Tab-separated table of C-alpha atoms in Angstrom:
chain	number	residue	atom	x	y	z
Z	1	GLN	CA	-25.195	-8.823	9.903
Z	2	VAL	CA	-23.333	-5.790	11.217
Z	3	GLN	CA	-25.051	-2.546	10.262
Z	4	LEU	CA	-24.268	1.083	11.020
Z	5	VAL	CA	-27.003	3.451	9.861
Z	6	GLN	CA	-26.337	7.148	10.140
Z	7	SER	CA	-28.657	10.116	10.298
Z	8	GLY	CA	-29.291	12.256	7.283
Z	9	ALA	CA	-27.657	15.286	5.768
Z	10	GLU	CA	-27.537	18.539	7.689
Z	11	VAL	CA	-27.106	22.155	6.653
Z	12	LYS	CA	-25.873	24.472	9.373
Z	13	LYS	CA	-24.801	28.072	9.689
Z	14	PRO	CA	-21.343	29.042	10.917
Z	15	GLY	CA	-21.160	28.971	14.688
Z	16	ALA	CA	-23.957	26.439	15.048
Z	17	SER	CA	-23.718	22.881	16.344
Z	18	VAL	CA	-24.623	19.615	14.684
Z	19	LYS	CA	-25.456	16.302	16.304
Z	20	LEU	CA	-25.211	13.147	14.234
Z	21	SER	CA	-26.369	9.664	15.108
Z	22	CYS	CA	-25.209	6.198	14.147
Z	23	ARG	CA	-27.617	3.383	14.903
Z	24	THR	CA	-25.960	-0.007	15.060
Z	25	SER	CA	-27.220	-3.564	14.917
Z	26	GLY	CA	-25.941	-7.091	14.448
Z	27	PHE	CA	-23.332	-7.039	17.208
Z	28	ASN	CA	-22.875	-6.343	20.897
Z	29	PHE	CA	-22.490	-2.558	20.839
Z	30	ALA	CA	-20.847	-2.434	24.270
Z	31	ASN	CA	-17.997	-4.663	23.142
Z	32	TYR	CA	-16.547	-2.419	20.445
Z	33	TYR	CA	-14.894	0.974	20.396
Z	34	MET	CA	-16.791	3.244	18.034
Z	35	HIS	CA	-15.180	6.022	16.033
Z	36	TRP	CA	-15.991	9.068	13.939
Z	37	VAL	CA	-13.984	9.875	10.817
Z	38	ARG	CA	-14.693	12.704	8.418
Z	39	GLN	CA	-13.861	13.526	4.820
Z	40	ALA	CA	-14.062	17.021	3.380
Z	41	PRO	CA	-15.070	17.257	-0.281
Z	42	GLY	CA	-12.278	15.929	-2.471
Z	43	GLN	CA	-10.021	15.461	0.544
Z	44	GLY	CA	-8.665	12.618	2.629
Z	45	LEU	CA	-9.828	10.943	5.811
Z	46	GLU	CA	-9.538	12.612	9.203
Z	47	TRP	CA	-10.084	10.924	12.557
Z	48	LEU	CA	-12.165	12.871	15.088
Z	49	GLY	CA	-12.297	10.558	18.057
Z	50	LEU	CA	-13.611	7.415	19.660
Z	51	LEU	CA	-15.977	6.265	22.356
Z	52	ASN	CA	-16.022	3.123	24.436
Z	53	PRO	CA	-19.744	2.372	24.816
Z	54	SER	CA	-19.210	0.103	27.798
Z	55	ASN	CA	-18.132	2.986	30.045
Z	56	GLY	CA	-18.559	6.161	27.993
Z	57	ASN	CA	-14.848	6.930	27.894
Z	58	THR	CA	-13.810	9.086	24.969
Z	59	TRP	CA	-10.606	10.158	23.225
Z	60	PHE	CA	-10.486	12.953	20.691
Z	61	ALA	CA	-8.021	14.194	18.136
Z	62	GLN	CA	-6.338	17.192	19.684
Z	63	ARG	CA	-7.588	19.620	17.068
Z	64	PHE	CA	-11.203	18.803	17.941
Z	65	GLN	CA	-10.909	18.831	21.711
Z	66	GLY	CA	-13.301	21.303	23.198
Z	67	ARG	CA	-15.536	21.244	20.133
Z	68	VAL	CA	-16.591	17.612	19.890
Z	69	THR	CA	-18.723	15.479	22.169
Z	70	MET	CA	-19.351	11.767	21.709
Z	71	THR	CA	-22.015	9.861	23.562
Z	72	SER	CA	-23.946	6.656	23.221
Z	73	ASP	CA	-27.183	5.018	24.231
Z	74	THR	CA	-26.520	1.366	24.897
Z	75	SER	CA	-30.249	0.632	25.173
Z	76	THR	CA	-30.623	1.452	21.477
Z	77	SER	CA	-27.023	0.692	20.414
Z	78	THR	CA	-26.729	4.186	19.035
Z	79	LEU	CA	-23.686	6.414	18.874
Z	80	TYR	CA	-23.849	10.203	18.775
Z	81	MET	CA	-21.377	12.891	17.798
Z	82	GLU	CA	-21.915	16.597	18.367
Z	83	LEU	CA	-19.596	19.170	16.818
Z	84	SER	CA	-19.949	22.769	17.929
Z	85	GLY	CA	-18.631	26.089	16.664
Z	86	LEU	CA	-19.069	24.984	13.080
Z	87	ARG	CA	-17.094	26.712	10.350
Z	88	SER	CA	-17.005	26.241	6.618
Z	89	GLU	CA	-13.991	23.934	6.943
Z	90	ASP	CA	-16.202	21.476	8.840
Z	91	THR	CA	-18.180	20.795	5.683
Z	92	ALA	CA	-17.593	17.095	5.174
Z	93	VAL	CA	-19.042	13.629	5.123
Z	94	TYR	CA	-18.911	12.238	8.647
Z	95	TYR	CA	-18.605	8.481	9.065
Z	96	CYS	CA	-19.065	6.328	12.116
Z	97	ALA	CA	-17.000	3.151	12.173
Z	98	ARG	CA	-16.561	0.120	14.383
Z	99	MET	CA	-13.021	-0.572	15.465
Z	100	GLU	CA	-11.561	-4.033	15.114
Z	101	ARG	CA	-8.309	-5.139	16.681
Z	102	PRO	CA	-5.736	-3.855	16.065
Z	103	GLY	CA	-7.084	-0.405	15.406
Z	104	THR	CA	-8.658	-0.946	12.002
Z	105	PHE	CA	-12.115	-0.246	10.608
Z	106	VAL	CA	-14.055	-2.876	8.713
Z	107	HIS	CA	-17.617	-1.721	9.282
Z	108	TRP	CA	-18.580	1.831	8.430
Z	109	GLY	CA	-21.778	3.816	8.331
Z	110	GLN	CA	-22.966	5.204	5.030
Z	111	GLY	CA	-21.841	8.706	5.948
Z	112	SER	CA	-23.682	11.901	6.881
Z	113	LEU	CA	-23.021	15.039	4.864
Z	114	VAL	CA	-22.732	18.171	6.954
Z	115	THR	CA	-22.698	21.434	5.037
Z	116	VAL	CA	-21.740	24.618	6.844
Z	117	SER	CA	-22.783	27.692	4.953
Z	118	SER	CA	-24.133	31.119	5.691
T	1	GLU	CA	2.386	13.023	16.415
T	2	ILE	CA	3.118	10.651	13.571
T	3	VAL	CA	2.515	11.968	10.060
T	4	LEU	CA	1.973	9.624	7.130
T	5	THR	CA	3.051	10.637	3.635
T	6	GLN	CA	1.909	8.747	0.564
T	7	SER	CA	3.441	8.711	-2.893
T	8	PRO	CA	2.779	9.181	-5.642
T	9	GLY	CA	-0.258	11.395	-5.353
T	10	THR	CA	-1.662	9.924	-8.542
T	11	LEU	CA	-0.706	6.758	-10.367
T	12	SER	CA	-1.914	6.410	-13.958
T	13	LEU	CA	-1.887	2.808	-15.064
T	14	SER	CA	-3.680	0.378	-17.344
T	15	PRO	CA	-5.639	-2.747	-16.414
T	16	GLY	CA	-3.201	-5.599	-15.991
T	17	ASP	CA	-0.397	-3.323	-14.789
T	18	ARG	CA	1.330	-3.673	-11.452
T	19	ALA	CA	0.719	-0.863	-8.963
T	20	THR	CA	3.167	0.019	-6.212
T	21	LEU	CA	2.004	2.542	-3.623
T	22	SER	CA	4.203	3.961	-0.888
T	23	CYS	CA	3.401	5.104	2.644
T	24	ARG	CA	6.105	6.713	4.749
T	25	ALA	CA	5.816	7.507	8.460
T	26	SER	CA	7.517	10.498	10.080
T	27	GLN	CA	8.998	8.149	12.671
T	28	SER	CA	9.328	4.427	13.082
T	29	ILE	CA	6.030	2.693	13.792
T	30	SER	CA	4.992	-0.821	14.646
T	31	SER	CA	3.930	-2.700	11.550
T	32	SER	CA	1.175	-4.227	13.687
T	33	TYR	CA	-0.626	-0.894	13.497
T	34	LEU	CA	-0.345	-0.033	9.808
T	35	ALA	CA	-3.346	-0.623	7.554
T	36	TRP	CA	-4.402	0.102	3.976
T	37	TYR	CA	-7.849	1.062	2.701
T	38	GLN	CA	-9.444	1.431	-0.704
T	39	GLN	CA	-12.102	4.061	-1.322
T	40	LYS	CA	-14.295	4.526	-4.351
T	41	PRO	CA	-16.375	7.666	-5.009
T	42	GLY	CA	-19.434	7.900	-2.838
T	43	GLN	CA	-18.439	4.904	-0.725
T	44	ALA	CA	-16.940	4.398	2.707
T	45	PRO	CA	-13.377	3.111	2.822
T	46	ARG	CA	-12.794	-0.628	2.602
T	47	LEU	CA	-10.096	-2.305	4.678
T	48	LEU	CA	-7.594	-4.141	2.478
T	49	ILE	CA	-4.541	-4.827	4.617
T	50	GLN	CA	-3.973	-4.840	8.372
T	51	ALA	CA	-0.779	-5.230	10.343
T	52	ALA	CA	1.126	-4.082	7.252
T	53	SER	CA	0.876	-7.374	5.376
T	54	SER	CA	-2.217	-9.334	6.394
T	55	ARG	CA	-5.095	-9.256	3.914
T	56	ALA	CA	-8.490	-8.523	5.400
T	57	THR	CA	-11.309	-10.980	4.982
T	58	GLY	CA	-12.423	-11.367	1.377
T	59	ILE	CA	-9.607	-9.321	-0.147
T	60	PRO	CA	-8.188	-10.837	-3.353
T	61	ASP	CA	-4.613	-12.049	-3.254
T	62	ARG	CA	-3.536	-9.586	-5.945
T	63	PHE	CA	-3.361	-7.102	-3.038
T	64	SER	CA	-0.304	-7.396	-0.837
T	65	GLY	CA	1.357	-5.247	1.785
T	66	SER	CA	4.890	-5.073	3.037
T	67	GLY	CA	7.278	-2.886	4.955
T	68	SER	CA	8.503	-1.997	8.394
T	69	GLY	CA	9.842	0.909	10.382
T	70	THR	CA	8.972	4.010	8.384
T	71	ASP	CA	8.428	2.608	4.891
T	72	PHE	CA	5.442	0.580	3.818
T	73	THR	CA	4.173	-0.551	0.438
T	74	LEU	CA	0.873	-1.673	-1.003
T	75	THR	CA	1.211	-3.683	-4.195
T	76	ILE	CA	-1.561	-4.614	-6.584
T	77	SER	CA	-0.078	-7.313	-8.777
T	78	ARG	CA	-2.412	-6.973	-11.764
T	79	LEU	CA	-4.902	-4.155	-11.823
T	80	GLU	CA	-8.490	-5.088	-12.422
T	81	PRO	CA	-11.004	-2.468	-13.624
T	82	GLU	CA	-12.554	-2.330	-10.155
T	83	ASP	CA	-9.195	-1.463	-8.546
T	84	PHE	CA	-9.118	2.093	-9.873
T	85	ALA	CA	-9.751	4.034	-6.683
T	86	VAL	CA	-8.039	6.024	-3.928
T	87	TYR	CA	-5.863	4.174	-1.444
T	88	TYR	CA	-5.087	5.339	2.083
T	89	CYS	CA	-2.643	4.077	4.644
T	90	GLN	CA	-3.579	4.389	8.311
T	91	HIS	CA	-1.681	4.162	11.576
T	92	TYR	CA	-3.008	3.497	15.037
T	93	GLY	CA	-1.173	4.860	18.037
T	94	SER	CA	-2.170	3.659	21.484
T	95	SER	CA	-0.875	6.080	24.069
T	96	PRO	CA	-3.079	8.066	23.899
T	97	PRO	CA	-5.246	6.552	21.190
T	98	PHE	CA	-4.719	8.330	17.891
T	99	TYR	CA	-5.534	7.369	14.352
T	100	THR	CA	-3.760	8.924	11.399
T	101	PHE	CA	-4.490	8.558	7.720
T	102	GLY	CA	-2.169	9.339	4.869
T	103	PRO	CA	-3.320	11.811	2.211
T	104	GLY	CA	-4.077	9.050	-0.259
T	105	THR	CA	-2.883	7.822	-3.648
T	106	LYS	CA	-5.306	7.894	-6.539
T	107	VAL	CA	-4.917	5.054	-9.013
T	108	ASP	CA	-6.566	6.072	-12.247
T	109	ILE	CA	-6.836	4.644	-15.716
T	110	LYS	CA	-4.114	5.672	-18.133
């Protein structure tokens, strides 16, 4: 079955970077666009960006451009997301998700809590 | 950039009631790219409706979606105890790719 297993919780200081992973199984990783979505405590969902694992192409939400990097390792079917210049407002649960046509998300990771605090 | 607005912010209802949730887009969008999700505390969102009105796999038929243009609706015909949750609408734009979520409607027990 489709599984997306994310890395664990992180605590970072303001200005630092965080790199999260999302290990997938149960499907052909290269065939699906993979996304990152975050949710601040008590808040709604916010899309960060996507990666096409077949060629490494990425698209990011404008407000994260310059701060976010998304990569993948097709040999291990793992997706990565690095967010730099962390600030307290980046405290959130970060989800990876597999995109289905047309642009929806059925399969999600369990979420990785990132806490930014001095 | 398309902005999605959801109303009401909170809907207080009883089991067995009918729930009507609204999602309004800042400009006309294709209904093919409008989805609805349910989220319970501590869980990832669950896809309910895609393409505005098509139930996702395994979703009970008490959930239905409708709408076009700028106004979309999620209806839960008879609320079950497990339906009390937060509901988000989502739009997908393709050029360039962009995914927008509404702020959510919380359906809680009256």
